[in-house]
Amino acid sequence: MAGSSFGKLFKISTWGESHGEALGVVIDGCPAGIPLHAKDIQQDLDRRKPGQSPFSTPRNEPDKVEILSGVFEGKTTGTPISLMVRNTNQRSYDYTEISKLYRPGHADYTYNMKYGFRDYRGGGRSSGRETTARVAAGAVAKKILQELGVQIMAYTLSIGPISIDKDHFDPKEIYANFLGMPDPIAAKEAAAFLEDQKKKDDSTGGVIECQVHGLPAGIGEPVFEKLDAVLARALFSIGAVKGVEFGAGFAASTMSGSENNDFFHMTKEGKLTKLTNHAGGIMGGISDGFPIECRIAFKPTPSIYAPQKTVNTDGENVDIQVEGRHDPIIVPRAVIVVESMVALTLVDYLFQNVLSRMETIKKAFK
Amino acid sequence: MAGSSFGKLFKISTWGESHGEALGVVIDGCPAGIPLHAKDIQQDLDRRKPGQSPFSTPRNEPDKVEILSGVFEGKTTGTPISLMVRNTNQRSYDYTEISKLYRPGHADYTYNMKYGFRDYRGGGRSSGRETTARVAAGAVAKKILQELGVQIMAYTLSIGPISIDKDHFDPKEIYANFLGMPDPIAAKEAAAFLEDQKKKDDSTGGVIECQVHGLPAGIGEPVFEKLDAVLARALFSIGAVKGVEFGAGFAASTMSGSENNDFFHMTKEGKLTKLTNHAGGIMGGISDGFPIECRIAFKPTPSIYAPQKTVNTDGENVDIQVEGRHDPIIVPRAVIVVESMVALTLVDYLFQNVLSRMETIKKAFK
Amino acid sequence: MAGSSFGKLFKISTWGESHGEALGVVIDGCPAGIPLHAKDIQQDLDRRKPGQSPFSTPRNEPDKVEILSGVFEGKTTGTPISLMVRNTNQRSYDYTEISKLYRPGHADYTYNMKYGFRDYRGGGRSSGRETTARVAAGAVAKKILQELGVQIMAYTLSIGPISIDKDHFDPKEIYANFLGMPDPIAAKEAAAFLEDQKKKDDSTGGVIECQVHGLPAGIGEPVFEKLDAVLARALFSIGAVKGVEFGAGFAASTMSGSENNDFFHMTKEGKLTKLTNHAGGIMGGISDGFPIECRIAFKPTPSIYAPQKTVNTDGENVDIQVEGRHDPIIVPRAVIVVESMVALTLVDYLFQNVLSRMETIKKAFK
Amino acid sequence: MAGSSFGKLFKISTWGESHGEALGVVIDGCPAGIPLHAKDIQQDLDRRKPGQSPFSTPRNEPDKVEILSGVFEGKTTGTPISLMVRNTNQRSYDYTEISKLYRPGHADYTYNMKYGFRDYRGGGRSSGRETTARVAAGAVAKKILQELGVQIMAYTLSIGPISIDKDHFDPKEIYANFLGMPDPIAAKEAAAFLEDQKKKDDSTGGVIECQVHGLPAGIGEPVFEKLDAVLARALFSIGAVKGVEFGAGFAASTMSGSENNDFFHMTKEGKLTKLTNHAGGIMGGISDGFPIECRIAFKPTPSIYAPQKTVNTDGENVDIQVEGRHDPIIVPRAVIVVESMVALTLVDYLFQNVLSRMETIKKAFK
């Protein structure tokens, strides 16, 4: 069914397979009057694109975006924005063998169970390449957030067993190293760890942390569309995500109420503040004006060169060694995907909040 | 905005405040022909209702459900089912003071920021009492799951620092002890821990685990409505949830691919199986026919008798001591709420999957 | 499936059967801060309720509305508003015979085909009594329109062959005569015509016209949610409607472009106007700031005392004479239903239009 | 806002402007396993494309469709289907003048009011060219209807004052004459009438009739998604439509109940039939298994060469003579658009009906 659409007001519909003609997205519900150029989108696509580090697939794709509609004289017109990225590096590869196997850790088996067959070329629709369209749409969402003063910052918190040290936190490092880690020392250790995994024909997982600054209080729609609920859905929709937590997260389950409650406090300057942010910026499903903070756990890349056991479509036990172009870690390339999904969600719920009070609506009609 | 609706095909719309006239739900999209009686719903409401343990609020509510429409001669008719539970034990309490304070850990501040004011009686719409309507609707969803052979089992995995020992796992215990813990030894320890918290006028958090058995492969709608994504949204929509993980969850982030991948295997009886279930029963966002497994972290009850610091609506720093009827833990009562949200989600996506293949649709029209 | 929900932002979910416990509606998405009292709703319900004229069913129902949630201290809180009207005059009637017949002109046959069986008491969900809930919700929508300066005026344009004379148009008459006709002379003729139909144990149809004044330009969402398209859907959702037209309507099909085009003109006072309004206030699916004008054709009441031929559920040809309480015309009571559906639609699309331009959104966040 | 999406289960999202790069559609929710080739779509696009008769615009567009995703080895995969048609004949035309005028009968004024500015090249998004994407999506919907045995037949019922004579009804003529009229004599008269309008630099309107055969009973979702309601919305979403009626339509308003009611009758062969079809195949918003019949009134083409009066964006009264490529009638080219919108709607509600009964759902899971 219709699972490739996202958003209620700022609605996107993505399409495309790993080895099809192209990938793209239609954005329906972008307001008129936002300056938009291909380069605004390209810069985010460039952060996602393959072949940029020793730890990402060498698939060589320029991933150039085309704006096909919805923009006129450099501004959005309020009509649907269609964005497309052509696939140019589909290798003429023999997929006969893989078409008959269920790769461990992949969606081969479940797609076959659901649809009766599947486009097995490079994972088809279940490939991480699908996120290209999300990043393109996310870049448009970020333009809107920028107009509203909201910033999203995601980064690699840990790779396998190596975590950043918050005392060394340096946001500039996010863009400076291959791994998106805001701690140059941890980044170096993680690189060494990855080299090792690569040598073993193996892969690893990791955790991404995401912070949102500048989001006004009031965003989120209880009771089923609490801000954390809709963000969690957005984040779990990224392939390979196995866990999401906000603020104190799982640790809150072992805290007492008196420890976990964030106490409000008026500063001498008359500004309301909180003494802690265990809530991660969301109370009762509504943003409280303090930074949103969440962590997203990614499983290791399932495609590894190491030999594995599996079953084929004829129901026979077989050995498998997955050929192709594998990333030993997908976390660094997923950082921009996390940002994109958070951006798409925030725009949708910022828009919804415009309609929360009658007085705001009346103001809009003046 | 419209955040109290849930589901696309099996759609519910809940309403009601803690101290209003009543709470209820309209179910729009329930198929015709399902046997349904008030007692089917009442038994789940009874699991949720207050006053059943030394660790739950003594608020005395019978929580009797009325079926107001959509059922005729003991069967659902295909038209909307309206369920209502009257509030009978709203205390004539003086809310003047609380109406002017932002209680730490509560949604008082965010509701005021969003809507300009709030129904402050007992938390209004942000009260846990709102889940009554979810449980009522969930009971109807479970009737459908029953017809399709799907079982949901949730239980308390841990309370504060005390976790169950999986070697002592006994499902009968879930219903036998106050705490919903399937391990009588851990339950006893947890009870002692809670007594202690209560004496300190404090509260604690905990973790609920949920397993789904009998779900066919193929459920979930990539790419944005992956089964884990929509379940996560459903679970995070429950107040006090701070983290959700599936299968190996956060631990997967430190595993290598060769460890984490679930290997397929054909048994001698010719049945496809998996050697592990790190995926938690979901691959590429689609159920794989193996048990769904997830864990949900709850923060401690924010209402505690211990004195706290906060700010009032006049912007002054004040001391607060929250009067009223507090649970030192909400986890045991949330077990049935978790089951309900999982049930509501599964029905919706089971229904959607009926439309995944043209051959199934043709069969339906024969 | 879920067909009893209406609206995207101002979302309603109605429920209830003709002879069930009650009828009601949940409004999810009503902004906070709107003054609302039961009497605001009751006055519209009173316009719809039966037993008010010699030409409406003598069913004696007070149709008293209860506000069960979403309103606090006389104002909407932004949370769902639940409204309920108890059925009090279900006659203990023997439905055995009717349960086995397909009444001509009714939905008996189609409900059985769709759902396998039906609540046959008084038409169940397919009864006109279902519109009670729409009128209750519509009254809330009108409160919002009032805040935005929008007025809706519907009236009976014709009953059977008798139409109003626009030269005698008098809006006060809409409320002054039983028939909602803004022309006292036509109303008198129509009453005589209806008396005659009643004597013949027969019924008649008619046309309602609806005008909207004060709607700003810009409302409607091309291309699939053009304002006329969504209004038409809303109007055709009322039982017994067989045709809808806007502005020149069907007559436009025989006009030439030079006749039909509305020419724009600047008045001496510098106000943009149109020399005609063949478009009925909508151009390209968007309101143009001039009055919306549409006409809605209703079929005659299908329930008549006159003997008819039909088929029973055993597949036998039988004679039928429909007992019960029949209106010889439903048009006058449908006037308020038309107003309600138009109000619900306009609120939804007024809200959507707040998000059409980035500059408006930015203003809302200031 | 998001008005370019249509459908709940078989969901489409269209995009593109008259003089932009391309037009297209993403279909999200197409079941897997349907044979689909570009030629299936091309044949419907060819029926819509310009330049095929003396009465259609000479714009020369091949309108070749590309399938960019969702089809693998000649069958739909269940993932989104992206279809695109490049614009190739955008004339390098000077739009300076037209950009400053509000053309009578066009959406220029309302787009400016809504969005603040507009893509004025050839009408931008409000151009009839937008329907290209609908026809492409409709062709896919028709493939599904074909699998379910449902046929749609639309045709020109009248052009200006000239209507077909139902005694001369010949369905082969629909495809045989330029005007889509199933009556060769009327078609000849209409052609002469159009020649005359063309000479006068004027245009005319007309009526399309649409019949659906083979639709099973039970389709449509009361109370707000009655089949006639959702079809009406779909039809009114086509530019230039001013009226829609089903079965007896507006004429039903002057009939008596005894005339208008369709009597059920069992034939000697034991088949349930109706003696008349004034209902147009829909009772209580649900298909009754008899032919759906509706009529759609189109206004005359607003673009005419004849001089007209209007206002410019500076608020001055001006004369206007619309240059460009005008059809003196759009009805014949709209026939396939009507078929497409009906097809898209029927597929969506056929799918929804699969979920009406629990027994059907259980059958699907076997």
PDB file of N, CA and C in Angstrom, chain A residues 3 7 35 49 58 68 71 82 86 107-108 110 112 116 123 127 133-134 139 141 155 189 192-193 204 212 236 278 286:
ATOM      1  N   GLY A   3       2.945   3.447   1.176  1.00  0.00           N
ATOM      2  CA  GLY A   3       3.854   3.726   2.274  1.00  0.00           C
ATOM      3  C   GLY A   3       4.992   4.662   1.909  1.00  0.00           C
ATOM      4  N   GLY A   7       4.150  12.907   5.671  1.00  0.00           N
ATOM      5  CA  GLY A   7       3.738  14.275   5.974  1.00  0.00           C
ATOM      6  C   GLY A   7       2.274  14.503   5.703  1.00  0.00           C
ATOM      7  N   PRO A  35      12.724  31.180  -1.676  1.00  0.00           N
ATOM      8  CA  PRO A  35      13.804  31.112  -2.663  1.00  0.00           C
ATOM      9  C   PRO A  35      14.347  29.690  -2.726  1.00  0.00           C
ATOM     10  N   LYS A  49      26.241  11.447  -0.779  1.00  0.00           N
ATOM     11  CA  LYS A  49      26.597  10.630  -1.931  1.00  0.00           C
ATOM     12  C   LYS A  49      27.760   9.681  -1.660  1.00  0.00           C
ATOM     13  N   PRO A  58      32.292   2.476  -3.171  1.00  0.00           N
ATOM     14  CA  PRO A  58      32.923   3.226  -4.255  1.00  0.00           C
ATOM     15  C   PRO A  58      31.997   3.489  -5.439  1.00  0.00           C
ATOM     16  N   LEU A  68      12.058  19.831 -11.532  1.00  0.00           N
ATOM     17  CA  LEU A  68      11.219  19.688 -12.725  1.00  0.00           C
ATOM     18  C   LEU A  68       9.940  20.518 -12.681  1.00  0.00           C
ATOM     19  N   VAL A  71       8.862  25.573  -9.169  1.00  0.00           N
ATOM     20  CA  VAL A  71       9.726  26.724  -8.896  1.00  0.00           C
ATOM     21  C   VAL A  71       9.695  27.625 -10.120  1.00  0.00           C
ATOM     22  N   SER A  82       8.775  18.837  -8.067  1.00  0.00           N
ATOM     23  CA  SER A  82       9.246  17.504  -8.447  1.00  0.00           C
ATOM     24  C   SER A  82      10.758  17.539  -8.594  1.00  0.00           C
ATOM     25  N   ARG A  86      18.999  11.147 -11.551  1.00  0.00           N
ATOM     26  CA  ARG A  86      19.172   9.985 -12.439  1.00  0.00           C
ATOM     27  C   ARG A  86      20.183   9.006 -11.830  1.00  0.00           C
ATOM     28  N   ALA A 107      16.201  -7.296   3.213  1.00  0.00           N
ATOM     29  CA  ALA A 107      14.746  -7.397   3.092  1.00  0.00           C
ATOM     30  C   ALA A 107      14.316  -8.329   1.961  1.00  0.00           C
ATOM     31  N   ASP A 108      15.246  -9.123   1.433  1.00  0.00           N
ATOM     32  CA  ASP A 108      14.909  -9.992   0.293  1.00  0.00           C
ATOM     33  C   ASP A 108      13.720 -10.895   0.605  1.00  0.00           C
ATOM     34  N   THR A 110      11.467 -10.728   3.091  1.00  0.00           N
ATOM     35  CA  THR A 110      10.190 -10.081   3.421  1.00  0.00           C
ATOM     36  C   THR A 110       9.534  -9.442   2.186  1.00  0.00           C
ATOM     37  N   ASN A 112       9.755 -10.582  -0.828  1.00  0.00           N
ATOM     38  CA  ASN A 112       9.148 -11.699  -1.565  1.00  0.00           C
ATOM     39  C   ASN A 112       7.859 -12.177  -0.902  1.00  0.00           C
ATOM     40  N   GLY A 116       5.336 -11.122  -3.533  1.00  0.00           N
ATOM     41  CA  GLY A 116       5.382 -12.285  -4.412  1.00  0.00           C
ATOM     42  C   GLY A 116       6.649 -12.361  -5.240  1.00  0.00           C
ATOM     43  N   GLY A 123      19.162  -4.442  -4.400  1.00  0.00           N
ATOM     44  CA  GLY A 123      18.239  -4.248  -3.284  1.00  0.00           C
ATOM     45  C   GLY A 123      16.940  -3.567  -3.683  1.00  0.00           C
ATOM     46  N   SER A 127      16.934  -0.652  -0.950  1.00  0.00           N
ATOM     47  CA  SER A 127      18.324  -0.169  -0.875  1.00  0.00           C
ATOM     48  C   SER A 127      18.405   1.159  -0.134  1.00  0.00           C
ATOM     49  N   ALA A 133      16.199  10.484  -2.230  1.00  0.00           N
ATOM     50  CA  ALA A 133      15.003  11.311  -2.400  1.00  0.00           C
ATOM     51  C   ALA A 133      14.624  12.014  -1.103  1.00  0.00           C
ATOM     52  N   ARG A 134      14.844  11.339   0.024  1.00  0.00           N
ATOM     53  CA  ARG A 134      14.544  11.964   1.322  1.00  0.00           C
ATOM     54  C   ARG A 134      15.443  13.172   1.557  1.00  0.00           C
ATOM     55  N   ALA A 139      16.192  18.904   2.107  1.00  0.00           N
ATOM     56  CA  ALA A 139      16.877  20.174   1.840  1.00  0.00           C
ATOM     57  C   ALA A 139      15.871  21.300   1.650  1.00  0.00           C
ATOM     58  N   ALA A 141      12.864  21.287   3.033  1.00  0.00           N
ATOM     59  CA  ALA A 141      12.339  21.501   4.395  1.00  0.00           C
ATOM     60  C   ALA A 141      13.279  22.395   5.199  1.00  0.00           C
ATOM     61  N   TYR A 155      25.031  14.158  14.294  1.00  0.00           N
ATOM     62  CA  TYR A 155      26.435  13.737  14.202  1.00  0.00           C
ATOM     63  C   TYR A 155      26.571  12.305  14.704  1.00  0.00           C
ATOM     64  N   GLU A 189      40.241   7.003  16.401  1.00  0.00           N
ATOM     65  CA  GLU A 189      40.086   5.630  16.917  1.00  0.00           C
ATOM     66  C   GLU A 189      39.061   4.846  16.109  1.00  0.00           C
ATOM     67  N   ALA A 192      40.388   3.640  12.838  1.00  0.00           N
ATOM     68  CA  ALA A 192      41.235   2.459  12.995  1.00  0.00           C
ATOM     69  C   ALA A 192      40.392   1.202  13.206  1.00  0.00           C
ATOM     70  N   PHE A 193      39.351   1.361  14.019  1.00  0.00           N
ATOM     71  CA  PHE A 193      38.446   0.238  14.274  1.00  0.00           C
ATOM     72  C   PHE A 193      37.791  -0.234  12.970  1.00  0.00           C
ATOM     73  N   THR A 204      30.170  -2.808  11.055  1.00  0.00           N
ATOM     74  CA  THR A 204      29.783  -2.445  12.423  1.00  0.00           C
ATOM     75  C   THR A 204      28.631  -1.457  12.415  1.00  0.00           C
ATOM     76  N   VAL A 212      18.182  19.732  18.052  1.00  0.00           N
ATOM     77  CA  VAL A 212      17.464  20.791  17.344  1.00  0.00           C
ATOM     78  C   VAL A 212      17.470  22.035  18.218  1.00  0.00           C
ATOM     79  N   PHE A 236      12.754   5.828  12.646  1.00  0.00           N
ATOM     80  CA  PHE A 236      12.686   4.373  12.444  1.00  0.00           C
ATOM     81  C   PHE A 236      12.395   4.023  10.976  1.00  0.00           C
ATOM     82  N   HIS A 278      16.289  16.513  30.905  1.00  0.00           N
ATOM     83  CA  HIS A 278      16.081  15.063  30.771  1.00  0.00           C
ATOM     84  C   HIS A 278      14.948  14.742  29.820  1.00  0.00           C
ATOM     85  N   ILE A 286       4.834  17.854  23.366  1.00  0.00           N
ATOM     86  CA  ILE A 286       4.905  19.203  22.796  1.00  0.00           C
ATOM     87  C   ILE A 286       6.278  19.789  23.103  1.00  0.00           C
TER      88      ILE A 286
END
